[in-house]
XYZ file of C-alpha atoms in Angstrom:
749
model
C -182.065 -53.195 -43.292
C -179.775 -51.609 -40.251
C -177.063 -50.105 -41.021
C -173.876 -51.284 -39.480
C -170.594 -51.074 -39.193
C -168.228 -54.193 -39.594
C -170.374 -56.020 -38.094
C -169.321 -59.617 -37.320
C -171.465 -61.619 -35.393
C -175.206 -63.363 -35.586
C -177.501 -65.773 -34.676
C -181.165 -66.621 -35.146
C -184.338 -67.003 -32.872
C -186.552 -70.086 -33.583
C -189.030 -67.458 -35.334
C -186.250 -66.460 -37.737
C -185.660 -62.845 -36.483
C -181.604 -62.350 -36.873
C -179.632 -61.146 -34.450
C -176.361 -58.704 -34.910
C -173.405 -58.077 -33.357
C -172.966 -54.600 -34.219
C -169.110 -54.399 -32.850
C -167.930 -50.951 -33.768
C -171.097 -48.997 -32.784
C -170.766 -51.251 -29.819
C -174.449 -52.703 -30.016
C -176.925 -55.349 -30.714
C -179.563 -55.203 -34.233
C -182.449 -57.399 -34.440
C -183.812 -57.952 -37.955
C -186.701 -60.249 -39.682
C -185.637 -62.947 -42.020
C -186.389 -60.402 -44.736
C -183.757 -58.376 -42.976
C -186.539 -55.423 -42.105
C -184.996 -53.849 -38.970
C -186.340 -54.542 -35.891
C -184.889 -52.890 -32.870
C -181.894 -51.837 -31.414
C -180.534 -52.042 -28.282
C -176.439 -50.378 -26.568
C -174.773 -47.936 -28.524
C -172.438 -46.344 -25.979
C -169.740 -48.037 -25.518
C -170.196 -48.622 -21.471
C -168.945 -51.405 -19.248
C -172.737 -50.967 -17.357
C -174.922 -53.747 -17.430
C -177.446 -54.129 -21.131
C -174.500 -51.921 -22.923
C -171.361 -52.957 -24.580
C -167.411 -52.212 -25.146
C -167.114 -54.559 -28.673
C -169.227 -56.930 -28.610
C -169.104 -59.824 -30.651
C -170.437 -63.373 -30.626
C -173.889 -64.371 -30.099
C -175.987 -67.182 -29.383
C -179.968 -68.046 -28.925
C -180.400 -70.518 -26.340
C -182.997 -72.844 -26.143
C -185.338 -71.001 -23.729
C -185.531 -67.731 -25.818
C -182.348 -65.563 -24.497
C -179.769 -64.068 -26.019
C -176.764 -64.242 -25.153
C -173.561 -61.985 -26.097
C -170.069 -62.162 -25.573
C -168.751 -58.524 -24.519
C -165.633 -58.764 -25.444
C -163.984 -55.307 -24.428
C -165.708 -55.826 -20.852
C -164.210 -59.280 -21.118
C -167.783 -60.780 -20.287
C -170.961 -62.715 -21.004
C -174.907 -60.843 -20.493
C -178.091 -62.661 -21.080
C -180.934 -60.896 -22.359
C -184.548 -61.675 -23.496
C -184.946 -61.524 -27.163
C -186.596 -57.948 -26.716
C -183.242 -56.942 -25.385
C -184.036 -56.741 -21.639
C -180.830 -57.710 -20.273
C -181.502 -60.115 -17.795
C -177.666 -61.138 -15.995
C -173.848 -61.183 -16.932
C -171.585 -62.688 -15.486
C -167.779 -62.920 -16.432
C -163.357 -60.216 -15.349
C -160.841 -60.570 -16.768
C -158.216 -63.359 -16.080
C -154.878 -65.026 -17.680
C -154.843 -68.398 -18.160
C -151.398 -68.293 -18.135
C -151.719 -67.253 -14.659
C -154.255 -69.360 -13.475
C -157.175 -67.963 -14.556
C -160.608 -69.900 -13.495
C -164.135 -70.695 -14.905
C -165.793 -67.240 -15.442
C -162.593 -65.287 -16.592
C -161.871 -64.548 -19.597
C -159.283 -61.869 -21.668
C -161.303 -61.544 -25.566
C -164.250 -63.824 -25.227
C -165.148 -63.985 -29.367
C -167.511 -67.152 -30.172
C -170.600 -68.342 -28.145
C -172.916 -71.534 -28.470
C -175.516 -73.849 -27.086
C -176.559 -77.062 -27.098
C -180.249 -78.787 -26.469
C -179.644 -78.329 -22.616
C -179.030 -74.974 -22.821
C -175.520 -75.364 -21.715
C -173.276 -71.748 -23.216
C -170.132 -72.485 -25.429
C -167.683 -69.684 -25.167
C -163.893 -68.959 -27.052
C -161.716 -67.376 -24.425
C -159.830 -66.041 -27.763
C -156.668 -64.697 -26.374
C -156.974 -66.988 -23.406
C -156.669 -70.350 -26.303
C -159.584 -72.147 -24.454
C -163.800 -73.040 -24.838
C -165.215 -72.424 -21.795
C -168.607 -74.521 -20.930
C -170.975 -72.809 -18.872
C -174.964 -73.622 -17.504
C -177.834 -71.081 -19.189
C -177.674 -69.362 -15.360
C -173.425 -68.916 -15.463
C -172.598 -71.570 -13.583
C -169.363 -73.072 -14.752
C -168.973 -76.302 -16.413
C -165.230 -77.138 -17.752
C -162.379 -75.550 -19.793
C -160.391 -77.018 -22.337
C -157.467 -75.703 -24.242
C -154.271 -74.236 -24.301
C -152.191 -72.374 -26.589
C -150.384 -73.999 -29.824
C -151.104 -75.625 -32.893
C -151.171 -79.440 -31.577
C -154.854 -81.040 -31.503
C -156.614 -79.681 -28.773
C -154.559 -76.778 -28.775
C -155.685 -73.143 -30.023
C -153.622 -70.075 -31.638
C -156.847 -67.385 -31.783
C -159.918 -69.973 -31.646
C -163.046 -67.716 -32.651
C -166.208 -69.496 -33.903
C -168.390 -72.148 -32.147
C -171.189 -74.057 -33.009
C -172.847 -77.320 -31.716
C -174.730 -79.584 -33.827
C -178.057 -81.445 -32.970
C -176.456 -84.166 -31.196
C -173.933 -82.156 -29.236
C -170.720 -82.299 -30.953
C -168.867 -78.868 -31.053
C -167.390 -76.998 -33.345
C -164.112 -74.529 -33.222
C -162.952 -71.936 -35.775
C -158.788 -72.446 -34.838
C -158.397 -69.595 -36.917
C -154.615 -69.108 -36.894
C -154.456 -72.728 -37.336
C -156.650 -72.231 -39.813
C -158.570 -75.555 -39.557
C -161.632 -76.496 -37.593
C -161.703 -79.088 -34.559
C -164.254 -80.872 -33.492
C -165.143 -81.495 -29.835
C -167.345 -83.777 -27.614
C -169.683 -82.331 -24.705
C -166.475 -82.912 -22.191
C -163.373 -81.363 -24.463
C -162.518 -84.828 -26.130
C -161.236 -84.546 -30.107
C -162.803 -86.869 -32.526
C -161.194 -85.308 -35.410
C -160.131 -81.593 -36.983
C -159.320 -80.371 -40.977
C -157.676 -77.975 -42.507
C -154.589 -76.307 -43.176
C -153.643 -73.132 -44.815
C -154.600 -73.011 -48.052
C -157.523 -71.738 -50.855
C -158.595 -75.122 -51.876
C -161.732 -76.978 -51.108
C -160.891 -77.883 -47.139
C -158.266 -75.327 -46.901
C -158.799 -72.046 -44.725
C -157.238 -68.655 -44.921
C -158.462 -66.981 -41.377
C -161.528 -68.944 -40.349
C -164.203 -66.782 -37.919
C -167.396 -67.511 -38.048
C -168.849 -71.295 -37.980
C -173.129 -72.873 -37.929
C -174.127 -76.188 -38.097
C -177.748 -76.859 -40.111
C -180.743 -78.979 -38.931
C -178.647 -81.924 -40.699
C -175.180 -81.563 -38.471
C -173.613 -80.262 -42.083
C -170.704 -77.793 -40.456
C -170.474 -74.087 -42.177
C -167.382 -72.310 -42.253
C -166.482 -68.652 -42.957
C -163.390 -69.017 -45.057
C -162.662 -64.872 -44.092
C -159.260 -64.578 -45.691
C -160.619 -66.248 -48.896
C -164.147 -64.657 -48.772
C -166.266 -67.580 -48.876
C -167.933 -69.769 -47.446
C -167.372 -74.266 -46.794
C -169.849 -76.183 -46.266
C -168.592 -79.998 -45.403
C -170.203 -82.810 -43.308
C -170.231 -83.390 -39.516
C -167.073 -85.855 -39.983
C -164.886 -83.125 -42.337
C -165.743 -83.817 -45.439
C -165.964 -81.437 -48.002
C -169.037 -80.361 -49.520
C -169.189 -77.535 -51.457
C -168.192 -73.546 -51.375
C -169.057 -70.532 -52.894
C -168.144 -66.665 -52.791
C -165.214 -64.613 -54.316
C -163.996 -61.134 -52.880
C -166.155 -58.486 -53.771
C -169.309 -55.885 -53.706
C -171.719 -56.706 -55.966
C -174.110 -59.313 -54.582
C -172.804 -62.496 -53.927
C -169.730 -61.302 -53.582
C -168.234 -61.315 -50.061
C -165.470 -59.227 -48.594
C -164.282 -60.647 -45.555
C -167.338 -62.748 -44.407
C -166.767 -62.658 -40.498
C -170.494 -64.126 -38.955
C -172.976 -66.913 -39.876
C -176.222 -69.022 -38.858
C -177.943 -71.215 -40.761
C -181.940 -71.274 -39.785
C -184.469 -74.461 -40.341
C -185.078 -74.079 -43.862
C -181.481 -74.623 -44.906
C -181.128 -70.479 -45.909
C -177.716 -69.175 -45.132
C -176.940 -65.998 -42.945
C -173.907 -64.205 -43.829
C -172.662 -61.007 -42.608
C -170.492 -59.532 -45.352
C -168.944 -57.351 -42.812
C -166.328 -55.778 -45.271
C -169.256 -54.510 -47.102
C -171.041 -53.494 -43.735
C -174.322 -55.475 -44.447
C -175.984 -59.026 -44.554
C -176.080 -61.858 -46.905
C -178.982 -64.306 -47.832
C -178.056 -67.254 -49.663
C -180.626 -70.788 -50.167
C -179.662 -73.872 -51.303
C -180.733 -75.229 -54.496
C -182.585 -78.362 -55.439
C -179.344 -80.191 -56.335
C -178.080 -79.285 -53.124
C -180.700 -80.540 -51.224
C -181.148 -83.728 -52.331
C -177.325 -84.157 -52.233
C -177.303 -87.961 -51.987
C -180.582 -88.864 -52.983
C -181.509 -90.795 -56.013
C -182.801 -89.365 -59.081
C -186.555 -90.548 -58.898
C -186.559 -89.219 -55.388
C -185.097 -85.715 -56.247
C -187.425 -85.276 -59.278
C -190.961 -85.862 -57.255
C -193.130 -83.387 -57.794
C -194.143 -81.341 -54.907
C -196.801 -81.646 -53.148
C -199.406 -79.757 -50.872
C -198.392 -81.936 -47.685
C -194.412 -82.451 -48.523
C -192.636 -85.000 -46.264
C -189.496 -84.221 -44.184
C -186.627 -83.736 -46.747
C -182.803 -85.200 -45.371
C -183.991 -86.830 -42.241
C -180.138 -87.720 -39.990
C -179.687 -89.958 -37.490
C -177.109 -90.895 -35.316
C -177.077 -94.039 -32.718
C -176.216 -93.038 -28.976
C -175.521 -95.733 -26.099
C -179.011 -96.753 -26.190
C -180.925 -93.452 -27.986
C -180.888 -92.531 -31.239
C -180.656 -89.555 -32.024
C -182.389 -87.680 -35.586
C -183.060 -84.235 -36.895
C -184.414 -83.444 -40.619
C -185.308 -80.566 -42.786
C -188.645 -77.892 -41.651
C -191.003 -78.331 -44.041
C -192.873 -75.058 -44.610
C -196.501 -74.794 -43.649
C -195.662 -78.110 -40.675
C -197.606 -77.289 -36.885
C -195.892 -80.581 -35.683
C -194.285 -83.873 -36.867
C -195.186 -87.881 -36.133
C -192.000 -90.711 -35.926
C -192.536 -93.671 -36.974
C -190.039 -96.925 -36.293
C -189.411 -100.708 -36.495
C -186.893 -102.546 -36.125
C -187.624 -104.174 -39.067
C -186.880 -102.238 -42.711
C -189.797 -101.222 -45.153
C -191.655 -98.777 -43.187
C -195.018 -98.446 -43.482
C -197.783 -96.498 -41.087
C -199.509 -99.655 -40.334
C -196.212 -102.052 -40.080
C -194.092 -98.732 -37.600
C -194.965 -97.756 -34.553
C -195.722 -94.253 -34.076
C -194.789 -91.621 -31.240
C -197.057 -88.026 -32.148
C -195.805 -84.864 -31.861
C -192.323 -84.953 -31.351
C -189.405 -82.192 -32.106
C -186.775 -81.421 -34.028
C -184.454 -82.523 -33.342
C -185.676 -85.644 -31.326
C -183.416 -88.002 -29.053
C -185.739 -91.522 -28.785
C -184.282 -92.903 -25.742
C -184.577 -96.860 -23.764
C -183.523 -98.644 -26.890
C -181.495 -102.038 -27.114
C -177.874 -101.810 -27.744
C -176.702 -103.539 -30.795
C -179.609 -103.950 -32.121
C -180.917 -101.424 -35.372
C -183.918 -99.178 -35.943
C -185.839 -97.760 -38.393
C -187.232 -94.520 -38.469
C -188.617 -92.394 -40.944
C -190.926 -89.358 -40.291
C -194.006 -87.640 -41.451
C -195.295 -83.573 -41.316
C -198.473 -83.158 -40.237
C -200.063 -79.755 -41.265
C -202.928 -77.267 -39.560
C -205.934 -78.816 -41.773
C -204.704 -82.353 -39.980
C -203.632 -83.785 -43.226
C -200.262 -85.879 -43.165
C -197.582 -85.881 -45.467
C -196.363 -89.379 -46.406
C -193.207 -91.085 -44.892
C -190.047 -89.327 -44.959
C -187.013 -91.102 -46.893
C -186.093 -94.265 -44.294
C -182.973 -94.141 -42.111
C -181.243 -96.499 -39.587
C -178.914 -96.122 -36.638
C -177.571 -98.985 -34.521
C -177.313 -98.543 -30.804
C -174.257 -99.339 -29.556
C -172.090 -98.749 -26.048
C -169.660 -95.466 -26.769
C -167.166 -95.293 -23.850
C -166.186 -91.801 -24.632
C -164.370 -90.532 -21.915
C -160.744 -90.376 -22.153
C -158.563 -90.723 -19.088
C -158.439 -87.336 -17.145
C -155.735 -85.963 -15.052
C -153.044 -87.461 -16.911
C -149.548 -85.942 -15.145
C -146.145 -86.462 -15.969
C -142.524 -85.104 -14.258
C -138.956 -85.709 -15.334
C -136.834 -86.785 -12.642
C -138.835 -86.276 -9.193
C -139.582 -81.922 -11.081
C -135.270 -81.908 -10.944
C -134.609 -78.298 -13.084
C -132.020 -79.360 -14.885
C -129.915 -82.757 -15.733
C -126.467 -83.917 -17.110
C -127.662 -86.696 -18.818
C -130.406 -87.569 -21.661
C -131.338 -90.443 -19.610
C -133.939 -89.824 -17.374
C -136.727 -91.084 -15.413
C -140.041 -89.982 -15.754
C -143.408 -90.654 -13.359
C -146.607 -90.731 -14.749
C -150.334 -91.250 -14.091
C -153.690 -90.895 -15.138
C -157.176 -92.512 -14.281
C -160.786 -93.690 -16.414
C -163.799 -94.221 -14.459
C -165.306 -96.179 -17.268
C -162.666 -98.993 -19.039
C -159.901 -98.089 -17.516
C -156.709 -96.581 -18.429
C -154.791 -99.577 -21.388
C -151.598 -97.738 -22.672
C -149.549 -94.623 -22.358
C -147.750 -93.104 -25.002
C -144.542 -90.707 -24.429
C -142.892 -88.824 -27.084
C -141.204 -85.212 -27.265
C -143.111 -84.928 -30.053
C -146.227 -82.461 -28.983
C -148.627 -83.827 -31.733
C -151.481 -86.435 -30.919
C -151.274 -89.298 -30.864
C -154.300 -91.416 -32.779
C -155.238 -94.510 -31.345
C -153.833 -96.850 -33.514
C -150.178 -95.091 -33.549
C -146.941 -97.311 -32.730
C -145.282 -96.717 -29.548
C -148.109 -97.512 -27.648
C -146.898 -98.872 -25.042
C -149.926 -101.588 -23.107
C -150.537 -102.453 -19.398
C -153.138 -103.694 -17.104
C -156.552 -101.508 -17.800
C -156.849 -99.893 -14.507
C -158.785 -97.111 -12.954
C -156.599 -95.518 -11.161
C -152.802 -96.260 -13.292
C -149.035 -94.836 -12.443
C -145.387 -95.791 -12.715
C -141.939 -94.392 -13.431
C -139.698 -95.474 -16.567
C -136.924 -94.394 -18.007
C -136.208 -92.457 -21.017
C -133.622 -91.098 -22.867
C -133.764 -87.835 -24.144
C -132.554 -86.854 -27.464
C -128.896 -86.101 -28.413
C -128.304 -82.519 -27.394
C -128.338 -79.787 -25.198
C -130.575 -77.315 -23.795
C -135.082 -77.423 -22.190
C -136.177 -81.244 -23.365
C -140.014 -81.180 -23.400
C -141.955 -84.710 -23.336
C -145.195 -85.656 -23.363
C -147.585 -88.103 -21.862
C -150.725 -89.538 -23.424
C -153.114 -92.261 -22.309
C -155.294 -93.950 -23.710
C -158.301 -96.337 -22.529
C -160.134 -99.810 -23.671
C -162.088 -97.636 -25.885
C -159.688 -96.095 -27.525
C -159.987 -92.790 -26.306
C -156.750 -90.438 -25.553
C -156.413 -88.597 -23.766
C -155.061 -84.519 -23.723
C -151.384 -84.604 -22.930
C -149.276 -84.205 -19.500
C -145.969 -81.536 -20.497
C -142.937 -81.632 -18.568
C -139.810 -80.188 -19.781
C -135.363 -80.330 -17.788
C -132.498 -78.023 -18.540
C -130.007 -80.816 -20.848
C -126.805 -79.421 -20.122
C -123.807 -82.028 -20.800
C -121.189 -79.634 -22.527
C -121.959 -76.481 -23.098
C -123.025 -74.646 -25.941
C -121.190 -75.506 -29.323
C -121.384 -73.609 -32.794
C -122.556 -75.251 -34.949
C -122.419 -72.784 -38.186
C -121.134 -69.293 -38.524
C -121.606 -66.930 -41.418
C -121.305 -63.078 -42.876
C -118.576 -60.895 -44.138
C -118.510 -57.177 -44.273
C -119.516 -55.829 -47.162
C -121.845 -53.439 -48.881
C -123.351 -54.716 -51.543
C -126.592 -53.538 -52.283
C -128.327 -56.058 -54.532
C -128.881 -59.970 -53.461
C -125.587 -61.011 -55.015
C -124.536 -59.487 -52.224
C -126.887 -61.067 -49.246
C -124.651 -62.206 -46.114
C -123.121 -59.351 -46.143
C -123.296 -56.213 -43.380
C -121.574 -53.286 -42.357
C -121.247 -53.472 -38.551
C -122.550 -52.429 -35.963
C -125.153 -55.560 -36.540
C -127.924 -55.155 -33.600
C -131.245 -57.367 -33.960
C -132.081 -60.972 -34.450
C -135.783 -62.336 -34.185
C -136.693 -66.088 -35.637
C -139.815 -66.452 -36.987
C -142.366 -69.619 -36.312
C -140.783 -71.931 -39.499
C -137.171 -71.188 -38.344
C -136.065 -68.659 -40.161
C -133.943 -65.942 -39.190
C -133.890 -61.732 -39.936
C -130.789 -59.515 -38.825
C -130.699 -55.369 -39.026
C -127.917 -55.481 -40.870
C -127.797 -51.668 -39.701
C -124.669 -50.219 -41.314
C -126.909 -50.828 -44.760
C -130.100 -49.489 -43.744
C -131.572 -52.860 -44.319
C -132.962 -56.494 -43.376
C -131.895 -59.872 -44.104
C -133.872 -62.656 -43.925
C -131.813 -66.582 -43.929
C -132.708 -70.342 -43.076
C -131.996 -71.643 -40.052
C -128.518 -73.439 -41.254
C -127.545 -69.209 -42.607
C -128.332 -69.873 -46.088
C -129.496 -66.081 -47.610
C -133.133 -66.124 -48.826
C -134.009 -62.339 -49.011
C -133.144 -58.663 -48.215
C -134.562 -55.139 -48.285
C -134.472 -51.557 -47.714
C -131.942 -49.367 -47.879
C -131.565 -45.157 -46.542
C -133.738 -43.266 -46.442
C -137.626 -42.021 -45.156
C -139.755 -42.737 -47.661
C -141.854 -46.473 -46.858
C -139.062 -49.666 -46.619
C -136.441 -47.303 -46.080
C -134.711 -47.531 -42.731
C -132.188 -45.337 -40.748
C -130.264 -46.479 -38.682
C -132.223 -49.433 -37.664
C -132.216 -51.675 -34.187
C -135.066 -53.723 -33.199
C -136.680 -56.201 -34.512
C -139.141 -58.907 -34.131
C -141.541 -61.648 -35.470
C -145.490 -62.395 -35.033
C -147.052 -64.847 -34.957
C -148.808 -64.709 -38.274
C -145.159 -64.444 -39.923
C -144.714 -60.416 -39.923
C -141.598 -58.631 -39.078
C -141.343 -55.409 -37.186
C -138.145 -53.046 -37.806
C -137.790 -49.951 -35.211
C -137.018 -47.557 -37.696
C -134.578 -45.141 -35.325
C -133.491 -42.098 -36.779
C -136.838 -41.584 -38.454
C -138.683 -41.782 -35.256
C -141.201 -45.053 -36.284
C -142.580 -48.582 -36.492
C -142.156 -50.433 -40.079
C -143.983 -53.739 -40.275
C -143.251 -56.195 -42.916
C -144.611 -59.243 -44.443
C -141.528 -61.792 -43.802
C -142.277 -64.084 -46.392
C -140.835 -61.434 -48.966
C -140.487 -58.387 -47.319
C -143.687 -56.516 -48.286
C -144.113 -53.552 -46.481
C -147.619 -53.564 -44.883
C -147.454 -50.475 -42.563
C -145.859 -47.729 -40.795
C -146.673 -45.786 -37.306
C -144.899 -42.956 -34.896
C -143.265 -39.739 -35.593
C -140.977 -38.014 -33.375
C -141.799 -36.246 -30.513
C -142.745 -37.338 -27.006
C -147.037 -37.173 -27.480
C -149.064 -41.185 -26.951
C -147.553 -42.984 -29.939
C -144.480 -40.959 -31.070
C -140.879 -41.801 -30.008
C -137.456 -39.978 -29.613
C -134.898 -42.429 -30.460
C -137.247 -45.947 -30.097
C -134.949 -48.713 -29.942
C -135.923 -52.707 -28.963
C -139.151 -54.205 -29.869
C -140.942 -57.409 -29.174
C -144.625 -58.875 -29.884
C -146.907 -60.568 -27.627
C -147.980 -63.067 -30.321
C -150.766 -64.428 -28.158
C -151.880 -61.728 -26.755
C -152.017 -59.098 -29.536
C -149.563 -55.840 -28.237
C -146.385 -54.704 -29.844
C -143.934 -52.705 -27.046
C -141.373 -50.241 -27.876
C -138.403 -49.119 -25.757
C -139.320 -45.225 -26.568
C -135.148 -44.993 -25.363
C -134.802 -41.087 -25.647
C -138.309 -40.442 -24.421
C -137.383 -42.908 -21.031
C -140.797 -45.005 -21.400
C -141.974 -47.940 -22.643
C -144.611 -47.956 -24.998
C -147.549 -50.206 -25.838
C -149.075 -50.716 -29.029
C -151.993 -52.951 -30.373
C -151.316 -55.223 -33.654
C -152.726 -52.217 -35.683
C -149.955 -49.911 -34.279
C -152.421 -48.145 -32.588
C -151.551 -46.424 -29.437
C -151.977 -48.632 -25.487
C -150.676 -46.740 -22.473
C -146.496 -46.187 -21.461
C -145.151 -46.178 -18.365
C -141.569 -44.632 -17.224
C -139.804 -41.371 -16.687
C -136.092 -40.151 -16.137
C -134.513 -41.451 -13.856
C -132.761 -45.201 -11.538
C -135.756 -44.993 -8.899
C -138.311 -48.306 -9.813
C -140.259 -47.912 -13.003
C -137.571 -45.632 -14.084
C -135.243 -45.581 -17.316
C -131.416 -43.802 -18.176
C -131.899 -45.237 -21.648
C -133.675 -47.949 -21.862
C -132.457 -50.410 -25.108
C -133.952 -54.141 -25.509
C -136.977 -55.557 -24.387
C -138.964 -59.203 -24.264
C -142.041 -60.592 -23.277
C -142.682 -63.670 -21.954
C -145.614 -65.418 -24.422
C -146.728 -67.796 -21.386
C -147.669 -65.266 -18.862
C -146.975 -61.322 -20.913
C -144.741 -60.401 -18.357
C -142.537 -57.697 -20.177
C -138.919 -57.394 -19.255
C -136.786 -54.044 -20.064
C -132.924 -53.874 -20.757
C -132.227 -50.517 -18.357
C -129.319 -49.242 -20.272
C -128.217 -46.879 -18.255
C -128.939 -47.956 -15.054
C -127.505 -51.405 -15.832
C -130.063 -53.542 -15.153
C -133.324 -55.578 -16.167
C -136.534 -54.524 -14.830
C -139.523 -56.690 -15.062
C -143.161 -55.787 -15.688
C -146.673 -57.262 -15.616
C -149.120 -55.238 -17.947
C -152.443 -57.617 -18.075
C -153.691 -54.778 -17.929
C -153.922 -51.459 -19.717
C -153.246 -49.510 -16.247
C -150.000 -48.581 -15.226
C -147.517 -51.618 -15.313
C -146.882 -53.159 -12.017
C -142.934 -53.402 -11.355
C -143.102 -57.744 -10.482
C -138.822 -57.217 -9.799
C -135.159 -55.951 -10.613
C -131.806 -56.838 -10.784
C -128.211 -55.631 -11.308
C -127.399 -52.229 -11.237
C -123.856 -50.559 -10.530
C -121.691 -49.129 -7.537
C -120.434 -47.325 -9.822
C -120.594 -43.340 -10.408
C -123.186 -42.994 -12.684
C -123.822 -39.968 -15.027
C -125.673 -37.327 -12.951
C -129.716 -38.189 -12.966
C -130.810 -33.643 -13.002
C -132.261 -33.690 -16.644
C -130.529 -30.678 -17.951
C -132.382 -26.876 -18.561
C -132.445 -25.568 -22.236
C -133.366 -22.233 -23.428
C -137.101 -21.094 -22.396
C -137.663 -23.265 -19.443
C -137.450 -26.905 -21.487
C -135.797 -29.697 -20.059
C -133.092 -31.762 -22.017
C -130.156 -34.491 -19.937
C -127.437 -34.362 -21.133
C -127.335 -38.324 -22.914
C -122.875 -38.330 -22.933
C -121.595 -41.184 -24.727
C -125.045 -42.668 -24.557
C -126.126 -40.497 -27.638
C -125.324 -37.795 -29.803
C -125.741 -34.125 -28.230
C -124.844 -32.946 -24.826
C -126.518 -30.104 -22.780
C -126.403 -28.403 -19.407
C -126.108 -30.126 -16.348
C -127.812 -28.359 -13.613
C -124.812 -28.970 -11.373
C -122.245 -28.773 -13.243
C -122.829 -26.264 -16.312
C -122.404 -27.284 -19.559
C -119.872 -30.546 -20.466
C -119.618 -32.898 -23.018
C -119.717 -36.064 -21.051
C -121.727 -37.340 -18.207
C -121.338 -36.054 -14.895
C -119.936 -38.607 -12.844
C -120.855 -37.071 -9.717
C -122.745 -40.049 -7.303
C -125.836 -38.685 -6.313
């Protein structure tokens, strides 16, 4: 088997050959089903067609082509099965800035359907994109969030034999199921280690029967479900021995039910085969105990009804050359009483049927000798008229688009359309969770292809930004995606609802809620917990949103978990806490639940990743970046979530993009724009950091007409340069225009 460093994605072709995304080696490996190495392409990271920069997801199309999610290059590449490049498309784009179809921000998982359409998990854009086999854009759906149909880092994608799409929604710890139009039929999962629970699910695959296999990465196991999300079984635990897993990522299932898992942490591929008990799940004991024959019938035949059609699939029979399908509207099929269709493929769509009529099916295998097996177990399906298209183009606006209101009583203008059976009801709420078709609160209307109305609505008590979500459903009970609208309610200004804290230096938990001024940094996690930098005590304290003390950690020093003048603090999307340890010139990361130390980065200096009195910090949890204000180096530095340096910008001065002791930083989670408090220049600067080149200044405001400290750097011995910090720091050097000074030069320049 070929060697690889942290492999991620995998797929299998019709001949059983396995393709592995060898991510850290920027290449694709091809193996046979026994693990024998066959070929490799790629290698050196590059943006040239046929090369890769961190490839991840793979998909094998029905027309014998291989698709690769070239994540670092934000594109798709299409190859033949020998590794010859055929096509490439895609480029970088933010969904929050109106990125069109075909633009990506770290594409990850791939899957194809029976028609050859390609589905892509556009991870950092929190959406799924659908393309034809030649890269023509068809559809996109999803947005950032935890409500139904939204994603928080979608990873693996899989498609079953009837065209349902399954997405591993990693940071929401769930699997979501969609139809081919992006409508959400169901979802399963929450954070945990029990059956049907997940800890960062990544890879996902479907077998020939529509069962779903999920790589439960953080729990180091595989879970198996039926197509409706019912838990079937699980296997695996953390380790390095045969059968054990260490942060698995990719998964694929062959036609015979064998499961191949990319065991990333161990740098290997594992193959699992189902037990007889698992193969015969749901069958009676007589059928399960039959003596194997030389011409066995297909096992585990599955059928799903459609509109005037039925979809069938089964486990492949070793040695079978083809299959015959037998059907009738009368049960208890025999080869004499049933209608025969020769040479069917697996899966097979039986079309031209009558709705509301039961059809009974069985399958036989035909071998090279010409021998035909006995009939398989009989299955039944009843085609029905299915309205699967939910209302489209949902729209809502409050008070005709007003920014603010001084009363909670508002009017909401709503509209949608449905081309099948018409919009039949609407649902309005301030809660973002999608209601089920039978949930109380739906307002019925006369079904209409195009529906619009203006309705009164009373917002919840209290001032602040309010959001309203509106859903529509049709006669068939299909629920639309939500339309949302916001308005600022300002009736009485702000009210103080609680206060806490007192002066104190106690180090034990009994002294939680005591502070030594100044208190610099605050951040709130997604559960509403508040983290406070207790600067004078060199520690961090955690409270609930009512001010009740929970935990504290830290004391004076330079060891891990110690602080020397901590200032900035930020919470990421996973609940971890990042603290700027200013006088230790570093950033430390902690577990937000218990305050456990996780990692650190930075040292004193002015090189890449070094700091001189860092101050503010912000985490872009959507795109996975950390921004640190490197105050005395007069710059901002950008890192990934592992603390690896990406870029920096800024220098000493008062020009555009320059800084004079910057302190605070914030990032807009919607569009990724970065705002910097330029303290010495008395202003705010706004930057676009969407590419890893010099950020673009978008706006600035503030400033002062008052004389400012001299902008000339101070020269020290040996030709080195320093800056007079004056009141903004702890030292002062020579001002070039006025000699040594103990306070900032006040000459206006």
